[in-house]
Amino acid sequence: MAKTNAKVDGVFRTRSLGIAASGVQDQYSDGKAAKVWHLYIGGKKRTNEYADAITRVLRENGVQTVLDAACGTGVDSILLVEAGFTVKSVDASDKMLKYAHKLRWQRHSSDKAFENWEIGEGDWLDLENCEDSIHHPDGGYDCVICIGNSFAHLPDFLGDQSMHKRAISNFHKMLKPGGILIIDHRNYDHIIKFGKLPNSSSKLYYQGDRIHRIKTSVLTVDGECTMITLDYEIDISGTGLADATDPMREKPDGTVVSISQFRLSYYPHTLAKFNALLEGVFGEDADHKVLPDFMESKPSEDYVPSYLVHIIKRKE
């Protein structure tokens, strides 16, 4: 288990060099992850993995309006627009939103549904005040989604999860009575225990076949895990993205490839604590279920999910 190997010049770095540290930092602001994100997620392979599951959940709950609170490059929003939902999308990273805006522009002339897709910058700690970029519907949304392990980017500077509680409260406020929040996190219980990502048959959100390596670092303070850092290496050979500064790596078959590297850090939400976080806002008696990798149940007793997907309903 790596405890402090995410170092540069002897200092433990929580993000790729060049990213601002003030406030709630945008870990994507250097553009490194955004540039290769489509290779990491695997394009349509990503949404094909869970398209039926998420659209089924939405239709079972009578959802029409959706706020994608962590839209990134727009891949999940596009899935939902194509499925006939009215979608508004926000993200804190302008580097990621640039790609979402580009995709909307490419689609809007040939598909009228994309003309109504609103995209803008949004801060989970102040969601009500992003009206200059998107317009919230009167009465709230039928559904808010925050998936792809996105919520784990929000740090816990004060050590009391007050920022997490504030963000969940804002998601709750965005919902109309009876609306649902769909939010997830990696299987951090497994990562903390074993020091590596689960070797699940389902990678769910990240289906790219150019993932060379993901290195896991677990930071502990006084015996308690406080942060997980993942160092990503993406094969960019033959994509037109490589340059002379990119490192080279040898694949198991002996092929040498150019690599793009980026680092992302996450708050390690364990299942028990995340359940308590959600139910502390929505109520202990709220309708709340957890899906392993967006499945209704584990396919086998020894199956270890990569992600835990929470669906919780605001009371009527």
mmCIF file of C-alpha atoms in Angstrom:
data_model
loop_
_atom_site.group_PDB
_atom_site.id
_atom_site.type_symbol
_atom_site.label_atom_id
_atom_site.label_comp_id
_atom_site.label_asym_id
_atom_site.label_seq_id
_atom_site.Cartn_x
_atom_site.Cartn_y
_atom_site.Cartn_z
ATOM 1 C CA MET A 1 0.000 0.000 0.000
ATOM 2 C CA ALA A 2 1.514 3.329 -1.028
ATOM 3 C CA LYS A 3 1.359 5.859 1.782
ATOM 4 C CA THR A 4 3.389 8.800 0.521
ATOM 5 C CA ASN A 5 4.610 7.912 -2.953
ATOM 6 C CA ALA A 6 2.657 10.686 -4.702
ATOM 7 C CA LYS A 7 5.597 13.012 -4.170
ATOM 8 C CA VAL A 8 7.393 15.670 -6.172
ATOM 9 C CA ASP A 9 10.580 17.173 -4.710
ATOM 10 C CA GLY A 10 9.811 15.421 -1.427
ATOM 11 C CA VAL A 11 6.389 17.046 -1.065
ATOM 12 C CA PHE A 12 3.103 15.116 -1.128
ATOM 13 C CA ARG A 13 1.123 16.631 -3.993
ATOM 14 C CA THR A 14 -2.659 16.356 -4.035
ATOM 15 C CA ARG A 15 -2.976 17.315 -7.710
ATOM 16 C CA SER A 16 -0.994 17.739 -10.903
ATOM 17 C CA LEU A 17 1.518 20.579 -10.764
ATOM 18 C CA GLY A 18 0.234 23.930 -11.987
ATOM 19 C CA ILE A 19 -3.229 23.695 -10.411
ATOM 20 C CA ALA A 20 -4.289 26.503 -8.113
ATOM 21 C CA ALA A 21 -4.551 25.586 -4.430
ATOM 22 C CA SER A 22 -6.729 28.442 -3.175
ATOM 23 C CA GLY A 23 -10.355 27.783 -2.243
ATOM 24 C CA VAL A 24 -11.982 24.593 -3.486
ATOM 25 C CA GLN A 25 -9.482 23.867 -6.219
ATOM 26 C CA ASP A 26 -10.452 22.796 -9.715
ATOM 27 C CA GLN A 27 -8.319 19.693 -10.116
ATOM 28 C CA TYR A 28 -8.845 19.830 -13.881
ATOM 29 C CA SER A 29 -7.672 23.420 -14.370
ATOM 30 C CA ASP A 30 -4.332 22.485 -15.954
ATOM 31 C CA GLY A 31 -6.214 20.766 -18.806
ATOM 32 C CA LYS A 32 -4.212 17.532 -18.554
ATOM 33 C CA ALA A 33 -7.153 15.307 -17.640
ATOM 34 C CA ALA A 34 -9.603 17.140 -19.921
ATOM 35 C CA LYS A 35 -7.340 16.608 -22.932
ATOM 36 C CA VAL A 36 -7.452 12.813 -22.649
ATOM 37 C CA TRP A 37 -10.754 12.340 -20.817
ATOM 38 C CA HIS A 38 -12.472 10.806 -23.861
ATOM 39 C CA LEU A 39 -9.724 8.163 -23.996
ATOM 40 C CA TYR A 40 -10.096 7.428 -20.296
ATOM 41 C CA ILE A 41 -13.874 7.060 -20.246
ATOM 42 C CA GLY A 42 -14.053 5.178 -23.534
ATOM 43 C CA GLY A 43 -16.621 7.411 -25.273
ATOM 44 C CA LYS A 44 -19.908 5.599 -25.926
ATOM 45 C CA LYS A 45 -18.557 2.463 -24.217
ATOM 46 C CA ARG A 46 -18.971 4.337 -20.934
ATOM 47 C CA THR A 47 -22.646 5.175 -21.203
ATOM 48 C CA ASN A 48 -23.499 1.867 -22.859
ATOM 49 C CA GLU A 49 -22.443 0.229 -19.597
ATOM 50 C CA TYR A 50 -25.204 1.830 -17.523
ATOM 51 C CA ALA A 51 -27.562 3.623 -19.960
ATOM 52 C CA ASP A 52 -30.398 1.146 -19.431
ATOM 53 C CA ALA A 53 -29.980 1.216 -15.648
ATOM 54 C CA ILE A 54 -30.034 4.990 -15.198
ATOM 55 C CA THR A 55 -32.850 5.634 -17.685
ATOM 56 C CA ARG A 56 -34.913 2.878 -16.052
ATOM 57 C CA VAL A 57 -34.466 4.465 -12.621
ATOM 58 C CA LEU A 58 -35.443 7.874 -13.981
ATOM 59 C CA ARG A 59 -38.558 6.604 -15.744
ATOM 60 C CA GLU A 60 -39.632 4.509 -12.759
ATOM 61 C CA ASN A 61 -39.570 7.715 -10.710
ATOM 62 C CA GLY A 62 -41.425 9.817 -13.277
ATOM 63 C CA VAL A 63 -38.413 12.036 -13.976
ATOM 64 C CA GLN A 64 -38.459 14.599 -16.786
ATOM 65 C CA THR A 65 -36.150 17.400 -15.603
ATOM 66 C CA VAL A 66 -32.559 16.571 -14.596
ATOM 67 C CA LEU A 67 -29.732 18.660 -13.161
ATOM 68 C CA ASP A 68 -26.385 17.050 -13.999
ATOM 69 C CA ALA A 69 -24.350 18.614 -11.187
ATOM 70 C CA ALA A 70 -21.002 17.202 -12.340
ATOM 71 C CA CYS A 71 -21.335 17.094 -16.105
ATOM 72 C CA GLY A 72 -17.621 17.243 -16.966
ATOM 73 C CA THR A 73 -17.296 16.923 -20.737
ATOM 74 C CA GLY A 74 -21.029 16.239 -21.002
ATOM 75 C CA VAL A 75 -21.098 12.497 -21.670
ATOM 76 C CA ASP A 76 -23.863 11.660 -19.171
ATOM 77 C CA SER A 77 -25.901 14.730 -20.081
ATOM 78 C CA ILE A 78 -25.790 13.721 -23.743
ATOM 79 C CA LEU A 79 -27.039 10.241 -22.849
ATOM 80 C CA LEU A 80 -30.005 11.778 -21.021
ATOM 81 C CA VAL A 81 -30.803 14.356 -23.714
ATOM 82 C CA GLU A 82 -30.792 11.569 -26.307
ATOM 83 C CA ALA A 83 -33.157 9.587 -24.058
ATOM 84 C CA GLY A 84 -35.666 12.454 -24.077
ATOM 85 C CA PHE A 85 -35.030 14.104 -20.701
ATOM 86 C CA THR A 86 -34.792 17.877 -20.189
ATOM 87 C CA VAL A 87 -31.255 18.390 -18.917
ATOM 88 C CA LYS A 88 -29.370 21.309 -17.404
ATOM 89 C CA SER A 89 -25.680 20.746 -16.712
ATOM 90 C CA VAL A 90 -23.103 22.393 -14.495
ATOM 91 C CA ASP A 91 -19.496 21.762 -13.602
ATOM 92 C CA ALA A 92 -16.849 23.692 -11.685
ATOM 93 C CA SER A 93 -14.171 23.105 -14.329
ATOM 94 C CA ASP A 94 -14.167 25.435 -17.314
ATOM 95 C CA LYS A 95 -11.628 23.139 -18.986
ATOM 96 C CA MET A 96 -14.101 20.244 -18.922
ATOM 97 C CA LEU A 97 -17.063 22.466 -19.847
ATOM 98 C CA LYS A 98 -15.243 23.583 -22.981
ATOM 99 C CA TYR A 99 -15.680 20.087 -24.388
ATOM 100 C CA ALA A 100 -19.348 19.932 -23.326
ATOM 101 C CA HIS A 101 -20.063 23.230 -25.101
ATOM 102 C CA LYS A 102 -18.279 21.956 -28.211
ATOM 103 C CA LEU A 103 -20.358 18.770 -28.273
ATOM 104 C CA ARG A 104 -23.578 20.727 -27.817
ATOM 105 C CA TRP A 105 -22.651 23.013 -30.709
ATOM 106 C CA GLN A 106 -21.918 20.009 -32.934
ATOM 107 C CA ARG A 107 -25.289 18.441 -32.162
ATOM 108 C CA HIS A 108 -27.734 21.348 -31.875
ATOM 109 C CA SER A 109 -28.208 22.007 -35.618
ATOM 110 C CA SER A 110 -29.115 18.394 -36.416
ATOM 111 C CA ASP A 111 -30.995 17.504 -33.214
ATOM 112 C CA LYS A 112 -33.445 20.058 -31.811
ATOM 113 C CA ALA A 113 -33.293 18.463 -28.360
ATOM 114 C CA PHE A 114 -29.791 19.847 -27.946
ATOM 115 C CA GLU A 115 -30.979 23.428 -28.448
ATOM 116 C CA ASN A 116 -32.601 23.235 -25.006
ATOM 117 C CA TRP A 117 -29.577 21.723 -23.268
ATOM 118 C CA GLU A 118 -28.260 24.435 -20.933
ATOM 119 C CA ILE A 119 -24.639 24.251 -19.758
ATOM 120 C CA GLY A 120 -22.880 26.482 -17.239
ATOM 121 C CA GLU A 121 -20.413 26.780 -14.399
ATOM 122 C CA GLY A 122 -21.786 25.679 -11.053
ATOM 123 C CA ASP A 123 -20.466 25.459 -7.505
ATOM 124 C CA TRP A 124 -22.041 22.755 -5.321
ATOM 125 C CA LEU A 125 -21.645 25.067 -2.324
ATOM 126 C CA ASP A 126 -23.727 27.776 -4.018
ATOM 127 C CA LEU A 127 -25.927 26.037 -6.594
ATOM 128 C CA GLU A 128 -28.816 28.467 -6.252
ATOM 129 C CA ASN A 129 -26.670 31.295 -7.578
ATOM 130 C CA CYS A 130 -25.668 29.919 -10.971
ATOM 131 C CA GLU A 131 -28.669 31.547 -12.673
ATOM 132 C CA ASP A 132 -26.344 33.576 -14.878
ATOM 133 C CA SER A 133 -25.355 30.374 -16.698
ATOM 134 C CA ILE A 134 -28.431 28.121 -16.408
ATOM 135 C CA HIS A 135 -32.012 28.712 -15.311
ATOM 136 C CA HIS A 136 -33.424 26.432 -12.639
ATOM 137 C CA PRO A 137 -37.034 25.315 -13.174
ATOM 138 C CA ASP A 138 -39.714 26.698 -10.881
ATOM 139 C CA GLY A 139 -40.389 24.221 -8.122
ATOM 140 C CA GLY A 140 -37.158 22.309 -8.562
ATOM 141 C CA TYR A 141 -35.856 19.340 -10.544
ATOM 142 C CA ASP A 142 -37.247 15.829 -10.700
ATOM 143 C CA CYS A 143 -33.699 14.520 -10.352
ATOM 144 C CA VAL A 144 -30.175 15.682 -9.544
ATOM 145 C CA ILE A 145 -27.302 13.435 -10.618
ATOM 146 C CA CYS A 146 -23.715 13.614 -9.403
ATOM 147 C CA ILE A 147 -21.997 10.501 -10.704
ATOM 148 C CA GLY A 148 -18.613 9.236 -11.838
ATOM 149 C CA ASN A 149 -17.084 9.540 -8.334
ATOM 150 C CA SER A 150 -17.334 13.302 -8.776
ATOM 151 C CA PHE A 151 -18.496 14.179 -5.263
ATOM 152 C CA ALA A 152 -15.272 12.767 -3.800
ATOM 153 C CA HIS A 153 -13.403 15.726 -5.336
ATOM 154 C CA LEU A 154 -14.903 17.981 -2.653
ATOM 155 C CA PRO A 155 -12.369 18.146 0.206
ATOM 156 C CA ASP A 156 -12.975 18.257 3.938
ATOM 157 C CA PHE A 157 -10.827 21.210 4.950
ATOM 158 C CA LEU A 158 -12.321 21.523 8.440
ATOM 159 C CA GLY A 159 -12.337 17.817 9.227
ATOM 160 C CA ASP A 160 -16.052 17.768 10.110
ATOM 161 C CA GLN A 161 -17.545 17.137 6.652
ATOM 162 C CA SER A 162 -19.390 20.470 6.880
ATOM 163 C CA MET A 163 -18.643 21.216 3.217
ATOM 164 C CA HIS A 164 -20.009 17.810 2.224
ATOM 165 C CA LYS A 165 -23.169 18.402 4.275
ATOM 166 C CA ARG A 166 -23.628 21.836 2.678
ATOM 167 C CA ALA A 167 -23.292 20.423 -0.829
ATOM 168 C CA ILE A 168 -25.768 17.586 -0.158
ATOM 169 C CA SER A 169 -28.162 20.125 1.361
ATOM 170 C CA ASN A 170 -27.915 22.178 -1.828
ATOM 171 C CA PHE A 171 -28.685 19.109 -3.952
ATOM 172 C CA HIS A 172 -31.692 18.502 -1.690
ATOM 173 C CA LYS A 173 -32.879 22.111 -2.198
ATOM 174 C CA MET A 174 -32.630 21.724 -5.971
ATOM 175 C CA LEU A 175 -35.120 18.842 -5.894
ATOM 176 C CA LYS A 176 -38.886 19.179 -5.966
ATOM 177 C CA PRO A 177 -40.729 17.168 -3.280
ATOM 178 C CA GLY A 178 -40.559 13.515 -4.336
ATOM 179 C CA GLY A 179 -37.495 14.167 -6.508
ATOM 180 C CA ILE A 180 -34.461 11.883 -6.389
ATOM 181 C CA LEU A 181 -30.741 12.362 -5.993
ATOM 182 C CA ILE A 182 -28.478 9.872 -7.767
ATOM 183 C CA ILE A 183 -24.951 10.137 -6.388
ATOM 184 C CA ASP A 184 -22.072 7.707 -6.146
ATOM 185 C CA HIS A 185 -18.552 7.080 -4.933
ATOM 186 C CA ARG A 186 -15.827 4.538 -5.505
ATOM 187 C CA ASN A 187 -15.658 1.533 -3.213
ATOM 188 C CA TYR A 188 -13.386 3.317 -0.761
ATOM 189 C CA ASP A 189 -13.844 0.673 1.920
ATOM 190 C CA HIS A 190 -12.017 -1.755 -0.390
ATOM 191 C CA ILE A 191 -9.376 0.796 -1.417
ATOM 192 C CA ILE A 192 -8.579 1.700 2.195
ATOM 193 C CA LYS A 193 -8.355 -1.954 3.230
ATOM 194 C CA PHE A 194 -6.295 -3.249 0.296
ATOM 195 C CA GLY A 195 -4.540 -0.128 -1.004
ATOM 196 C CA LYS A 196 -5.734 -0.595 -4.578
ATOM 197 C CA LEU A 197 -8.798 -0.351 -6.795
ATOM 198 C CA PRO A 198 -11.159 -3.346 -6.911
ATOM 199 C CA ASN A 199 -10.518 -5.748 -9.767
ATOM 200 C CA SER A 200 -14.213 -5.793 -10.718
ATOM 201 C CA SER A 201 -15.434 -7.141 -14.023
ATOM 202 C CA SER A 202 -17.372 -3.872 -14.331
ATOM 203 C CA LYS A 203 -15.351 -0.650 -14.449
ATOM 204 C CA LEU A 204 -18.679 1.153 -14.978
ATOM 205 C CA TYR A 205 -17.778 4.745 -15.839
ATOM 206 C CA TYR A 206 -14.242 4.328 -17.140
ATOM 207 C CA GLN A 207 -14.221 1.974 -20.097
ATOM 208 C CA GLY A 208 -11.279 3.284 -22.120
ATOM 209 C CA ASP A 209 -8.949 0.703 -23.655
ATOM 210 C CA ARG A 210 -6.025 3.138 -23.442
ATOM 211 C CA ILE A 211 -5.661 3.098 -19.669
ATOM 212 C CA HIS A 212 -2.039 2.033 -19.189
ATOM 213 C CA ARG A 213 -1.965 2.209 -15.402
ATOM 214 C CA ILE A 214 -3.705 3.742 -12.402
ATOM 215 C CA LYS A 215 -1.505 3.969 -9.326
ATOM 216 C CA THR A 216 -3.214 4.238 -5.944
ATOM 217 C CA SER A 217 -1.824 6.171 -2.972
ATOM 218 C CA VAL A 218 -3.531 6.112 0.427
ATOM 219 C CA LEU A 219 -2.759 8.998 2.786
ATOM 220 C CA THR A 220 -3.357 8.347 6.471
ATOM 221 C CA VAL A 221 -3.172 10.780 9.379
ATOM 222 C CA ASP A 222 -3.054 9.345 12.902
ATOM 223 C CA GLY A 223 -4.147 5.984 11.545
ATOM 224 C CA GLU A 224 -7.177 7.335 9.656
ATOM 225 C CA CYS A 225 -7.396 7.571 5.877
ATOM 226 C CA THR A 226 -7.890 11.206 4.869
ATOM 227 C CA MET A 227 -7.230 11.150 1.132
ATOM 228 C CA ILE A 228 -6.892 8.817 -1.846
ATOM 229 C CA THR A 229 -4.725 9.941 -4.750
ATOM 230 C CA LEU A 230 -4.836 8.256 -8.139
ATOM 231 C CA ASP A 231 -2.061 8.753 -10.687
ATOM 232 C CA TYR A 232 -3.377 8.035 -14.172
ATOM 233 C CA GLU A 233 -1.317 7.014 -17.193
ATOM 234 C CA ILE A 234 -3.158 7.075 -20.527
ATOM 235 C CA ASP A 235 -1.728 5.678 -23.772
ATOM 236 C CA ILE A 236 -1.876 8.496 -26.352
ATOM 237 C CA SER A 237 0.183 6.880 -29.112
ATOM 238 C CA GLY A 238 -1.321 7.454 -32.550
ATOM 239 C CA THR A 239 -3.890 9.961 -31.291
ATOM 240 C CA GLY A 240 -2.114 13.146 -32.380
ATOM 241 C CA LEU A 241 -1.960 14.251 -28.725
ATOM 242 C CA ALA A 242 1.609 13.144 -28.000
ATOM 243 C CA ASP A 243 4.670 15.397 -28.075
ATOM 244 C CA ALA A 244 8.353 15.050 -27.253
ATOM 245 C CA THR A 245 7.817 15.884 -23.570
ATOM 246 C CA ASP A 246 5.517 12.930 -22.876
ATOM 247 C CA PRO A 247 7.072 9.953 -21.058
ATOM 248 C CA MET A 248 7.305 6.543 -22.687
ATOM 249 C CA ARG A 249 6.160 3.254 -21.190
ATOM 250 C CA GLU A 250 6.523 -0.377 -22.241
ATOM 251 C CA LYS A 251 3.346 -2.448 -22.469
ATOM 252 C CA PRO A 252 3.252 -6.157 -21.514
ATOM 253 C CA ASP A 253 3.602 -7.115 -25.210
ATOM 254 C CA GLY A 254 6.824 -5.090 -25.493
ATOM 255 C CA THR A 255 5.269 -2.172 -27.395
ATOM 256 C CA VAL A 256 6.575 1.241 -26.309
ATOM 257 C CA VAL A 257 3.900 3.953 -26.121
ATOM 258 C CA SER A 258 3.617 7.646 -25.295
ATOM 259 C CA ILE A 259 1.855 8.363 -22.024
ATOM 260 C CA SER A 260 -0.211 11.298 -20.779
ATOM 261 C CA GLN A 261 -0.197 11.617 -17.004
ATOM 262 C CA PHE A 262 -2.536 13.358 -14.588
ATOM 263 C CA ARG A 263 -3.274 13.121 -10.889
ATOM 264 C CA LEU A 264 -6.584 13.448 -9.040
ATOM 265 C CA SER A 265 -7.250 13.346 -5.305
ATOM 266 C CA TYR A 266 -10.401 12.198 -3.545
ATOM 267 C CA TYR A 267 -12.035 12.252 -0.148
ATOM 268 C CA PRO A 268 -12.443 8.588 0.911
ATOM 269 C CA HIS A 269 -16.203 8.228 1.464
ATOM 270 C CA THR A 270 -16.856 4.928 3.215
ATOM 271 C CA LEU A 271 -20.295 3.411 2.742
ATOM 272 C CA ALA A 272 -21.411 3.797 6.360
ATOM 273 C CA LYS A 273 -20.359 7.444 6.572
ATOM 274 C CA PHE A 274 -21.868 8.312 3.201
ATOM 275 C CA ASN A 275 -25.164 6.706 4.185
ATOM 276 C CA ALA A 276 -25.145 8.827 7.336
ATOM 277 C CA LEU A 277 -24.270 11.959 5.342
ATOM 278 C CA LEU A 278 -27.189 11.515 2.957
ATOM 279 C CA GLU A 279 -29.707 10.506 5.601
ATOM 280 C CA GLY A 280 -28.604 13.380 7.819
ATOM 281 C CA VAL A 281 -29.987 15.715 5.143
ATOM 282 C CA PHE A 282 -32.832 13.707 3.585
ATOM 283 C CA GLY A 283 -33.920 12.056 6.836
ATOM 284 C CA GLU A 284 -33.162 8.665 8.350
ATOM 285 C CA ASP A 285 -36.494 7.365 7.074
ATOM 286 C CA ALA A 286 -35.936 8.612 3.499
ATOM 287 C CA ASP A 287 -36.401 6.141 0.644
ATOM 288 C CA HIS A 288 -32.747 5.244 0.051
ATOM 289 C CA LYS A 289 -31.112 2.346 -1.733
ATOM 290 C CA VAL A 290 -27.564 1.546 -2.814
ATOM 291 C CA LEU A 291 -26.769 -0.203 -6.104
ATOM 292 C CA PRO A 292 -23.433 -2.005 -6.660
ATOM 293 C CA ASP A 293 -22.128 -0.762 -10.031
ATOM 294 C CA PHE A 294 -25.687 0.346 -10.948
ATOM 295 C CA MET A 295 -26.946 -3.242 -10.615
ATOM 296 C CA GLU A 296 -29.954 -4.156 -8.483
ATOM 297 C CA SER A 297 -27.845 -6.780 -6.731
ATOM 298 C CA LYS A 298 -24.362 -8.295 -6.865
ATOM 299 C CA PRO A 299 -24.054 -11.014 -9.540
ATOM 300 C CA SER A 300 -22.297 -13.268 -7.024
ATOM 301 C CA GLU A 301 -21.564 -13.311 -3.325
ATOM 302 C CA ASP A 302 -17.842 -12.663 -3.832
ATOM 303 C CA TYR A 303 -18.354 -9.815 -6.358
ATOM 304 C CA VAL A 304 -16.602 -6.592 -5.274
ATOM 305 C CA PRO A 305 -18.163 -3.500 -6.875
ATOM 306 C CA SER A 306 -16.045 -0.646 -8.183
ATOM 307 C CA TYR A 307 -18.735 1.940 -7.404
ATOM 308 C CA LEU A 308 -21.645 2.305 -5.008
ATOM 309 C CA VAL A 309 -24.576 4.233 -6.487
ATOM 310 C CA HIS A 310 -26.999 5.860 -4.040
ATOM 311 C CA ILE A 311 -30.578 6.742 -4.968
ATOM 312 C CA ILE A 312 -32.357 8.779 -2.308
ATOM 313 C CA LYS A 313 -35.705 10.544 -2.502
ATOM 314 C CA ARG A 314 -36.728 13.912 -1.105
ATOM 315 C CA LYS A 315 -39.853 13.539 0.969
ATOM 316 C CA GLU A 316 -43.157 14.610 -0.572
#
